PDB file of C-alpha atoms in Angstrom:
ATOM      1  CA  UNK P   1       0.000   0.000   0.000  1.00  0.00           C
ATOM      2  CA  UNK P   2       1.659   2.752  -1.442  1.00  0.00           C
ATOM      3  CA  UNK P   3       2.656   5.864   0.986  1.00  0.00           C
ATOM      4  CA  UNK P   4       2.710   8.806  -0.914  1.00  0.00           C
ATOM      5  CA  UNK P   5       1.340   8.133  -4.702  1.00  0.00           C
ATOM      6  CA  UNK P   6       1.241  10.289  -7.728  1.00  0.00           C
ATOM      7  CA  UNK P   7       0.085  10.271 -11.096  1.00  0.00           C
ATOM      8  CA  UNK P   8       0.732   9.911 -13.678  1.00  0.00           C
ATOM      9  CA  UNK P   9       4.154   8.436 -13.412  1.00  0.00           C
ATOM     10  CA  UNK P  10       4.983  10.225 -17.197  1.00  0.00           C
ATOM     11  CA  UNK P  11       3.424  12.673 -18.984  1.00  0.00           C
ATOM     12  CA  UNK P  12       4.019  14.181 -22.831  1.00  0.00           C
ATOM     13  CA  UNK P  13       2.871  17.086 -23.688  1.00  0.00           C
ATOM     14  CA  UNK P  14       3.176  19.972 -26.256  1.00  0.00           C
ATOM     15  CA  UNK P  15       3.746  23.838 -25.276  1.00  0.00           C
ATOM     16  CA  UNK P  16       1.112  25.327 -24.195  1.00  0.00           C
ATOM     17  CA  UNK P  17      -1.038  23.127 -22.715  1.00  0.00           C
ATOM     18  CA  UNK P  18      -2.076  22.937 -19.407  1.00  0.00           C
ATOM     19  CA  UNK P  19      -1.708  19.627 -17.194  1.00  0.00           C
ATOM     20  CA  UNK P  20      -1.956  18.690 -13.818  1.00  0.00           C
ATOM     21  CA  UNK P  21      -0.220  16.085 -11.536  1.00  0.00           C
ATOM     22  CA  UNK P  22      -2.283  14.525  -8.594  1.00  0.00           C
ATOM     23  CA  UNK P  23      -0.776  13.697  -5.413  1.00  0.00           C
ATOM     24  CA  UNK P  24      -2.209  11.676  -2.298  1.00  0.00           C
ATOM     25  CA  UNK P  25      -0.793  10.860   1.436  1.00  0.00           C
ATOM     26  CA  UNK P  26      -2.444   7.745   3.367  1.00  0.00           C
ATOM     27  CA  UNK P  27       0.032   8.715   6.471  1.00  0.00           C
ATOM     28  CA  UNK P  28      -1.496  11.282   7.904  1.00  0.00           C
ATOM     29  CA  UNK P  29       0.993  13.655   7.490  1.00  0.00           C
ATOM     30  CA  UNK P  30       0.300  17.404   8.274  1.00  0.00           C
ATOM     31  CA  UNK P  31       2.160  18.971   5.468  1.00  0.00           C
ATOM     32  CA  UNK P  32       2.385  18.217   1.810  1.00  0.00           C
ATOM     33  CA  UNK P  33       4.981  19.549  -1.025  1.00  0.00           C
ATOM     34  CA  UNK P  34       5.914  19.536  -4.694  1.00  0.00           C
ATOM     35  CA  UNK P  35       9.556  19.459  -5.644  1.00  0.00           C
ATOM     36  CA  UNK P  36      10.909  19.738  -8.772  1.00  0.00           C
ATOM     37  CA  UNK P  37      14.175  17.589  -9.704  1.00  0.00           C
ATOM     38  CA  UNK P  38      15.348  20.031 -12.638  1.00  0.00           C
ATOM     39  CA  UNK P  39      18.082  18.338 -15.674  1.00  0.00           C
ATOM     40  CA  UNK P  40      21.014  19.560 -12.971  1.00  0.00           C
ATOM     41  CA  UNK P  41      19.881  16.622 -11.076  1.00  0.00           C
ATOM     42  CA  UNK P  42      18.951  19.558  -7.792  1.00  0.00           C
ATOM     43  CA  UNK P  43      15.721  18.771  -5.798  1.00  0.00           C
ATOM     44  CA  UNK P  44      14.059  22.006  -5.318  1.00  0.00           C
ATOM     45  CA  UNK P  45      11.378  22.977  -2.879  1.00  0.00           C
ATOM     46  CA  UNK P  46       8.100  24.494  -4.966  1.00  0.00           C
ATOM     47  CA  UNK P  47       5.429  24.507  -2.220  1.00  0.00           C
ATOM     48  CA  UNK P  48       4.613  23.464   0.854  1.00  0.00           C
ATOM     49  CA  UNK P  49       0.943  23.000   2.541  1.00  0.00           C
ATOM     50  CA  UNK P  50       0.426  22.202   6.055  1.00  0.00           C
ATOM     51  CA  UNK P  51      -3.399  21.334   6.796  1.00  0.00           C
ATOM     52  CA  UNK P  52      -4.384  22.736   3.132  1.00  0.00           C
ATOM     53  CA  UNK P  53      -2.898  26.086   3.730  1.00  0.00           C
ATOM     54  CA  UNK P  54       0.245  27.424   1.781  1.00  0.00           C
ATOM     55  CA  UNK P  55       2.678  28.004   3.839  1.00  0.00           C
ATOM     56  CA  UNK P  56       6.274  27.925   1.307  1.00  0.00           C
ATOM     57  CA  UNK P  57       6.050  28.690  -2.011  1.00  0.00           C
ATOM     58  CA  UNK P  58       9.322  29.389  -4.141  1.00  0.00           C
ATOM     59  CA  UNK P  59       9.301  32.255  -6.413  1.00  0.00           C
ATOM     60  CA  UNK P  60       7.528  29.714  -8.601  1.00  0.00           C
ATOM     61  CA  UNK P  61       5.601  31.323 -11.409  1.00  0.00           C
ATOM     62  CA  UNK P  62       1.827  31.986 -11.293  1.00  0.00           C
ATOM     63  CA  UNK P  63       1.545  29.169 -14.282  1.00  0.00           C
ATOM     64  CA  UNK P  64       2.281  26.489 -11.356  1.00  0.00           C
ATOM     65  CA  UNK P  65      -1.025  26.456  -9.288  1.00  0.00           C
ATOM     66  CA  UNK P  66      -1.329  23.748  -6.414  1.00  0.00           C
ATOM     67  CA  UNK P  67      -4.736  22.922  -4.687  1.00  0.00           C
ATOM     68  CA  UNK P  68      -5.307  20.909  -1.348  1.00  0.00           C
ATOM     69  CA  UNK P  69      -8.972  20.041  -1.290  1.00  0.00           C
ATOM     70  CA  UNK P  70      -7.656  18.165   2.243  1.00  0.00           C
ATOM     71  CA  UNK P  71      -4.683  17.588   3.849  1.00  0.00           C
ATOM     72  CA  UNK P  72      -4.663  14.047   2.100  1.00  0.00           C
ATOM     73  CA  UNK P  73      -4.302  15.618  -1.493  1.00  0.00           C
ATOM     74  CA  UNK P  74      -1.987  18.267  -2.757  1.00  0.00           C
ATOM     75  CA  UNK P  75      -2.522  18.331  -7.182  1.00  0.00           C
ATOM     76  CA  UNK P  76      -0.168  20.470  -8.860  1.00  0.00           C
ATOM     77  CA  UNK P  77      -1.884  22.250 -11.962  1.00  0.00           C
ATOM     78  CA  UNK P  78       0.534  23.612 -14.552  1.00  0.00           C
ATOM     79  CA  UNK P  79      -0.892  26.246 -17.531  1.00  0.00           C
ATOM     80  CA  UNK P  80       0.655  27.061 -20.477  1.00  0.00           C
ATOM     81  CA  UNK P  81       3.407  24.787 -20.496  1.00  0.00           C
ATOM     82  CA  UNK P  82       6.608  25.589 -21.534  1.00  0.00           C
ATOM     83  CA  UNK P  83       9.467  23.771 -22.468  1.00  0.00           C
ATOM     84  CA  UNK P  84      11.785  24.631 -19.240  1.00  0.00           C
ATOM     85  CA  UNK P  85       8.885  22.734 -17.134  1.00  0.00           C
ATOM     86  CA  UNK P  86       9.999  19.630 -18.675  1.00  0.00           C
ATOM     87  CA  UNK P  87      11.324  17.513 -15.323  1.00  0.00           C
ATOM     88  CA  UNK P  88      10.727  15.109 -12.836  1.00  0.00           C
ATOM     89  CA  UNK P  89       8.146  16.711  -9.981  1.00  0.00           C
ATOM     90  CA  UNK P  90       7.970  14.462  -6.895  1.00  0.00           C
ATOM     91  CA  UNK P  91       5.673  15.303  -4.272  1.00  0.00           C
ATOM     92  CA  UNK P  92       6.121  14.638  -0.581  1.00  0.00           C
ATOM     93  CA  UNK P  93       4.453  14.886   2.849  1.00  0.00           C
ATOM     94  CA  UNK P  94       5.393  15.039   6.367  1.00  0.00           C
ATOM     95  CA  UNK P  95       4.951  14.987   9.881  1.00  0.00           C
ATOM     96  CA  UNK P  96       7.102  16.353  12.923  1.00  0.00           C
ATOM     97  CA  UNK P  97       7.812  14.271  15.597  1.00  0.00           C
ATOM     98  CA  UNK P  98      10.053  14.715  18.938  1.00  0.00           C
ATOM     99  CA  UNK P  99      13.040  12.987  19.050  1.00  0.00           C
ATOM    100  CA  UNK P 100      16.293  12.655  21.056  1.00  0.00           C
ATOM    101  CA  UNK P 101      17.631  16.127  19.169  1.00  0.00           C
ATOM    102  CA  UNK P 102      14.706  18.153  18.653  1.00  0.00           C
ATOM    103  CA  UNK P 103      12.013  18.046  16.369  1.00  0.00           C
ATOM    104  CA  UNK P 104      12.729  15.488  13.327  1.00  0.00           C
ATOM    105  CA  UNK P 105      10.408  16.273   9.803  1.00  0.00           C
ATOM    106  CA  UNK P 106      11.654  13.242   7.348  1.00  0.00           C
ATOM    107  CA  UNK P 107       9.941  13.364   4.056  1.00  0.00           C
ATOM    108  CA  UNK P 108       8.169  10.905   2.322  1.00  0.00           C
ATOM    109  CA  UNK P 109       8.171  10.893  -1.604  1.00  0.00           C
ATOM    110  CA  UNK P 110       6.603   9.729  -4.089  1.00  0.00           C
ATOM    111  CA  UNK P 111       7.625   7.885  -6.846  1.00  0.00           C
ATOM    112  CA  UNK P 112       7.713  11.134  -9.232  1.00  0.00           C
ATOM    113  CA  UNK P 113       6.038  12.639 -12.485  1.00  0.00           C
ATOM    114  CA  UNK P 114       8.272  12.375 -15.580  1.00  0.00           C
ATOM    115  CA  UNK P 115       7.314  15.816 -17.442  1.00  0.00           C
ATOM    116  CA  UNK P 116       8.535  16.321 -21.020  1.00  0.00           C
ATOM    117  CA  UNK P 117       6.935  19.364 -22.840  1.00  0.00           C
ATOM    118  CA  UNK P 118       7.672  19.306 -26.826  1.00  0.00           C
TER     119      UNK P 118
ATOM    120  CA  UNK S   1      23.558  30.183  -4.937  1.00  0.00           C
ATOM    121  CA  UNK S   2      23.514  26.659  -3.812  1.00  0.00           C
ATOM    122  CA  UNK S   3      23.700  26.131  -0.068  1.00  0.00           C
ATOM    123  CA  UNK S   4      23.968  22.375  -0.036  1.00  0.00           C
ATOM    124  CA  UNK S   5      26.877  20.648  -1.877  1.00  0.00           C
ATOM    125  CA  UNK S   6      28.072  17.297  -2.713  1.00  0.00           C
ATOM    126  CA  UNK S   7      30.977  18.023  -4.596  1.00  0.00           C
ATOM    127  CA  UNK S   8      32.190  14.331  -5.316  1.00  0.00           C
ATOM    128  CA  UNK S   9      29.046  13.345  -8.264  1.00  0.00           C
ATOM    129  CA  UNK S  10      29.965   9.595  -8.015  1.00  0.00           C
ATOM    130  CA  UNK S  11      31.787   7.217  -5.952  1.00  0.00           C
ATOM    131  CA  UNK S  12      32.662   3.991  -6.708  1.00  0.00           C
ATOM    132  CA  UNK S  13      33.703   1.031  -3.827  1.00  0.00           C
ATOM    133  CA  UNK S  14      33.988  -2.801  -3.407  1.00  0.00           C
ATOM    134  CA  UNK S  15      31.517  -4.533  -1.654  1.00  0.00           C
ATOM    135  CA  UNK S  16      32.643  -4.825   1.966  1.00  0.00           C
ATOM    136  CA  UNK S  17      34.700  -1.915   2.393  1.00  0.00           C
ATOM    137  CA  UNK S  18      33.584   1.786   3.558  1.00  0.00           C
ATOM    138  CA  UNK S  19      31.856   4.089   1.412  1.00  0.00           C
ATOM    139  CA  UNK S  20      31.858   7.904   2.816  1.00  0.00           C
ATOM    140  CA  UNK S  21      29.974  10.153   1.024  1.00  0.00           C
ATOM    141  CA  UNK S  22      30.264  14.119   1.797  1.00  0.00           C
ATOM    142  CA  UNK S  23      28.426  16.868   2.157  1.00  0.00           C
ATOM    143  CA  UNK S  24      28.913  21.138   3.152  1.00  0.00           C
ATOM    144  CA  UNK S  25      26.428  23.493   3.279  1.00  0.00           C
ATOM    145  CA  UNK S  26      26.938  27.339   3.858  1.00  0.00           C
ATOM    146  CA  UNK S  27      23.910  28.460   6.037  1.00  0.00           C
ATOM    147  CA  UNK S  28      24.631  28.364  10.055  1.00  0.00           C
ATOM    148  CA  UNK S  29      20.603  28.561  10.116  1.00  0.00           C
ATOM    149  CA  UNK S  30      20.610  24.794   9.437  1.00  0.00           C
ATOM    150  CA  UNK S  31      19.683  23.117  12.101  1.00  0.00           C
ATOM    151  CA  UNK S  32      18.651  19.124  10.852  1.00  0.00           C
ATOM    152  CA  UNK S  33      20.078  17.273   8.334  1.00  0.00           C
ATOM    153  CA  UNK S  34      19.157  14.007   6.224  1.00  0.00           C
ATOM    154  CA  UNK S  35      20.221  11.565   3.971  1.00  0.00           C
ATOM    155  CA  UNK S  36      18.177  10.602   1.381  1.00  0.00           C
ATOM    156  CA  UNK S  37      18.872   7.532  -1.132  1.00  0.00           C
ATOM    157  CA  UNK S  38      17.207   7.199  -4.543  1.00  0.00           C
ATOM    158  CA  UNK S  39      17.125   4.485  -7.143  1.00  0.00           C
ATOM    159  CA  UNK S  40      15.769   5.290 -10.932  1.00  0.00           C
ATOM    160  CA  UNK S  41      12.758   5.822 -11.645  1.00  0.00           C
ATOM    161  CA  UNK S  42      11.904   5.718  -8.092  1.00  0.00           C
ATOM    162  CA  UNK S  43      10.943   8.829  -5.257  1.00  0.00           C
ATOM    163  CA  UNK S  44      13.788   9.550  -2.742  1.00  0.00           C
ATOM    164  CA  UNK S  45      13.625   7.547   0.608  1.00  0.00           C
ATOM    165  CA  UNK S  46      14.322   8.240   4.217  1.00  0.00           C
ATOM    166  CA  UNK S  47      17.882   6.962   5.389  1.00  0.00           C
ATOM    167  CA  UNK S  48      19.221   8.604   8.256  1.00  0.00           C
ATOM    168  CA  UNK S  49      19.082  12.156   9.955  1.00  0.00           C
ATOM    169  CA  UNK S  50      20.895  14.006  12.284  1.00  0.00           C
ATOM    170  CA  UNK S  51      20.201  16.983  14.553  1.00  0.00           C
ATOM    171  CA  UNK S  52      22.912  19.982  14.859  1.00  0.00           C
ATOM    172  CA  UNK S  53      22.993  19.494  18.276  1.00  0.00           C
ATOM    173  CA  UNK S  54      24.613  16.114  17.518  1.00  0.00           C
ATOM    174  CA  UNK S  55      27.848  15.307  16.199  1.00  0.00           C
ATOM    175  CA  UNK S  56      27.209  11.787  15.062  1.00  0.00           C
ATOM    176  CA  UNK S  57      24.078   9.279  14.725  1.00  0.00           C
ATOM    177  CA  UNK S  58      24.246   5.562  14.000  1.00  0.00           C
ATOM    178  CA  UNK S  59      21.697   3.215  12.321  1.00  0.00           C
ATOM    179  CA  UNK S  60      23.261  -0.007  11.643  1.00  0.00           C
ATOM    180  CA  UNK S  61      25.417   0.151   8.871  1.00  0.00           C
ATOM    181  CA  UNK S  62      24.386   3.608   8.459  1.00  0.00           C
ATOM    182  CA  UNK S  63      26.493   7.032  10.130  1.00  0.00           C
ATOM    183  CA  UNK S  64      26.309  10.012   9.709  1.00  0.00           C
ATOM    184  CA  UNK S  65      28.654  12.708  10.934  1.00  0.00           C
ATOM    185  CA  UNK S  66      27.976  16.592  11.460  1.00  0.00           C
ATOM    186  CA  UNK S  67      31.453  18.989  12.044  1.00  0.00           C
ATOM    187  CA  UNK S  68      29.653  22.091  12.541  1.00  0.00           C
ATOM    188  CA  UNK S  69      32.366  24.660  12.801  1.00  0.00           C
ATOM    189  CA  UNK S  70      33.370  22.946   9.228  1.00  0.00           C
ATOM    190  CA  UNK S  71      29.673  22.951   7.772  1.00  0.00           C
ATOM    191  CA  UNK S  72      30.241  19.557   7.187  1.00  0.00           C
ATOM    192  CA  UNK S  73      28.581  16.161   7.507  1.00  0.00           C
ATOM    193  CA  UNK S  74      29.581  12.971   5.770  1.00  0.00           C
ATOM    194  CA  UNK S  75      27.863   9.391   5.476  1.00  0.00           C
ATOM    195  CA  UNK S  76      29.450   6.681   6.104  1.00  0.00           C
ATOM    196  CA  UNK S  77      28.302   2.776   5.067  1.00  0.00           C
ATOM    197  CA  UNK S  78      30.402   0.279   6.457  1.00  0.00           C
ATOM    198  CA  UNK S  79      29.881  -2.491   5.301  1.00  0.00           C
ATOM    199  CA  UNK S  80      29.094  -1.351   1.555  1.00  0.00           C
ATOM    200  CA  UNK S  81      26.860  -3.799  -0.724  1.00  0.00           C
ATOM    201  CA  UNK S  82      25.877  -4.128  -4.206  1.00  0.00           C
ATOM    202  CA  UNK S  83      22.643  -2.763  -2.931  1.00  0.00           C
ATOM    203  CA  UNK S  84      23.586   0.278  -1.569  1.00  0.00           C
ATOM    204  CA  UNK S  85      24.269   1.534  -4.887  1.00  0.00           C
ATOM    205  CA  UNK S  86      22.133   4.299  -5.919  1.00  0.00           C
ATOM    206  CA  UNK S  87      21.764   8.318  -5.798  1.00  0.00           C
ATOM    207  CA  UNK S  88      22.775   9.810  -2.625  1.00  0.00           C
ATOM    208  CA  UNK S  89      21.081  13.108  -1.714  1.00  0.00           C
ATOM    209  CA  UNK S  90      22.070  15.301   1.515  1.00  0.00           C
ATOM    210  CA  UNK S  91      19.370  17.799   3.073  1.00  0.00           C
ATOM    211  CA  UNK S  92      19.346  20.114   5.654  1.00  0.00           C
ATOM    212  CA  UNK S  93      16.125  22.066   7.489  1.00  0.00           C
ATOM    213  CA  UNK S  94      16.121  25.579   7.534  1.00  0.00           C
ATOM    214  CA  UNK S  95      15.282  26.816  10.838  1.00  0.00           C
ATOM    215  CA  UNK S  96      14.761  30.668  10.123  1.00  0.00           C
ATOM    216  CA  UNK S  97      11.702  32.759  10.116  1.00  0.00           C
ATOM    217  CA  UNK S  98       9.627  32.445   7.290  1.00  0.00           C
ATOM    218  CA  UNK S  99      12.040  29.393   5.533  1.00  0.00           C
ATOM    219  CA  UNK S 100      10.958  27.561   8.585  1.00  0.00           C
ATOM    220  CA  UNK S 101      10.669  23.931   7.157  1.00  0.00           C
ATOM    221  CA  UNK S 102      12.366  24.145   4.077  1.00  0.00           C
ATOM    222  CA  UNK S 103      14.405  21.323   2.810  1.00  0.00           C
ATOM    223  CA  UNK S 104      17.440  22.458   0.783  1.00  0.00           C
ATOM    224  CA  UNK S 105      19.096  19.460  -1.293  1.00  0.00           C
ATOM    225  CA  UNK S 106      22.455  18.652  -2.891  1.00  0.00           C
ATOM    226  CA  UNK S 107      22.723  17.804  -5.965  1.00  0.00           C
ATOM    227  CA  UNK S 108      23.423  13.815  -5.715  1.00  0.00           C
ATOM    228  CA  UNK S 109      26.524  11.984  -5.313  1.00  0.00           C
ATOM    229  CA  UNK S 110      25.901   8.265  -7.293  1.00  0.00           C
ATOM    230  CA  UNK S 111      27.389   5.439  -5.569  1.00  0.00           C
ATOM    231  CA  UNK S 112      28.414   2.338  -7.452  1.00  0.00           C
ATOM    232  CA  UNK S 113      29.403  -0.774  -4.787  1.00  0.00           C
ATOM    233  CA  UNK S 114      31.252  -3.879  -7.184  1.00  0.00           C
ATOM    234  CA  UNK S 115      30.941  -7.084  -5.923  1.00  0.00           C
TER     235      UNK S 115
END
């Protein structure tokens, strides 16, 4: 039983068009993200949602639209596509916990979204 | 302006010996730090963290070591095995104000173990 699951796993598409990428947590996890894993191979923070409300988002431009109908679900919608989008976009979620240094936040992934824009 | 790096990209080892895998990172508001491993076409997973109120943390095979004053932490697998071998990413938490949260990552190290 998949963690954290997104779909679709790939997804072709030409410029211009708008997509979106679904994401879903059966963890319970408070807070929810989209990172983007760009051609340099760097994993870069997009957003972040704890209990549906934004609380990081990146300098990411207005074309990149998440939604969190509940804390279960963050879907990334992306309009007018453009060729730079093309990447791998992973979501994640998370929950704080106490440990023996302080509060620990490990992120759970999914297994990623394959864009290619043509 | 990339506050996390992993400067070796790969890193190849025989199965059985060490593999140490490094990691510096410019911002003193970092205050936890992970490893992450990744296999293709797969998400990143959970390895091992440490807090920077910590100087080392052990998980079997798994340790990972923080030099502060350095801005430094490095993995270490001992002992290393085909299976290990994958993408290796280091992360650290950004404790400050509004970047409360935030997970910056390096940019991979890939290691190979040989049989």
């Amino acid at each position: 039983d998949t963690a954290v699951s997104q779909t679709p796993k790939y997804l072709v598409t030409q410029m211009g068009n708008d997509k979106s990428i679904k994401c879903e947590q059966n963890l319970g996890h408070d807070t929810m993200y989209w990172y983007k894993q760009d051609s340099k191979k760097f994993l870069k923070i997009m957003f972040s949602y704890n209990n549906k409300e934004l609380i990081i988002n990146e300098t990411v431009p207005n074309r990149f639209s998440p939604k969190s109908p509940d804390k279960a679900h963050l879907n990334l919608h992306i309009n007018s596509l453009e060729l730079g989008d093309s990447a791998v976009y992973f979501c994640a979620s998370s929950q704080e916990e106490w440990g023996t240094g302080g509060w620990d936040e490990k992120l759970f992934f999914g297994s990623g979204t394959q864009l290619s824009v043509l | 302006d990339q506050q996390v790096k992993q400067n070796s990209p790969s890193l190849s080892v025989q199965e059985g010996r060490i593999s140490i895998l490094n990691c510096d990172y410019t911002n003193s508001m970092f205050d936890y730090f992970l490893w992450y491993k990744k296999y293709p076409a797969e998400g990143p997973t959970f390895l091992i963290s440490i807090s920077s109120i910590k100087d080392k943390n052990e998980d079997g095979r798994f340790t990972v070591f923080l030099n502060k004053s350095a801005k430094h932490l490095s993995l270490h697998i001992v002992p290393s095995q085909p299976g290990d071998s994958a993408v290796y990413f280091c992360a650290a938490r950004d404790a400050g104000g509004t970047s409360y949260g935030k997970l910056t990552f390096g940019q991979g190290t890939i290691l190979t173990v040989h049989p």
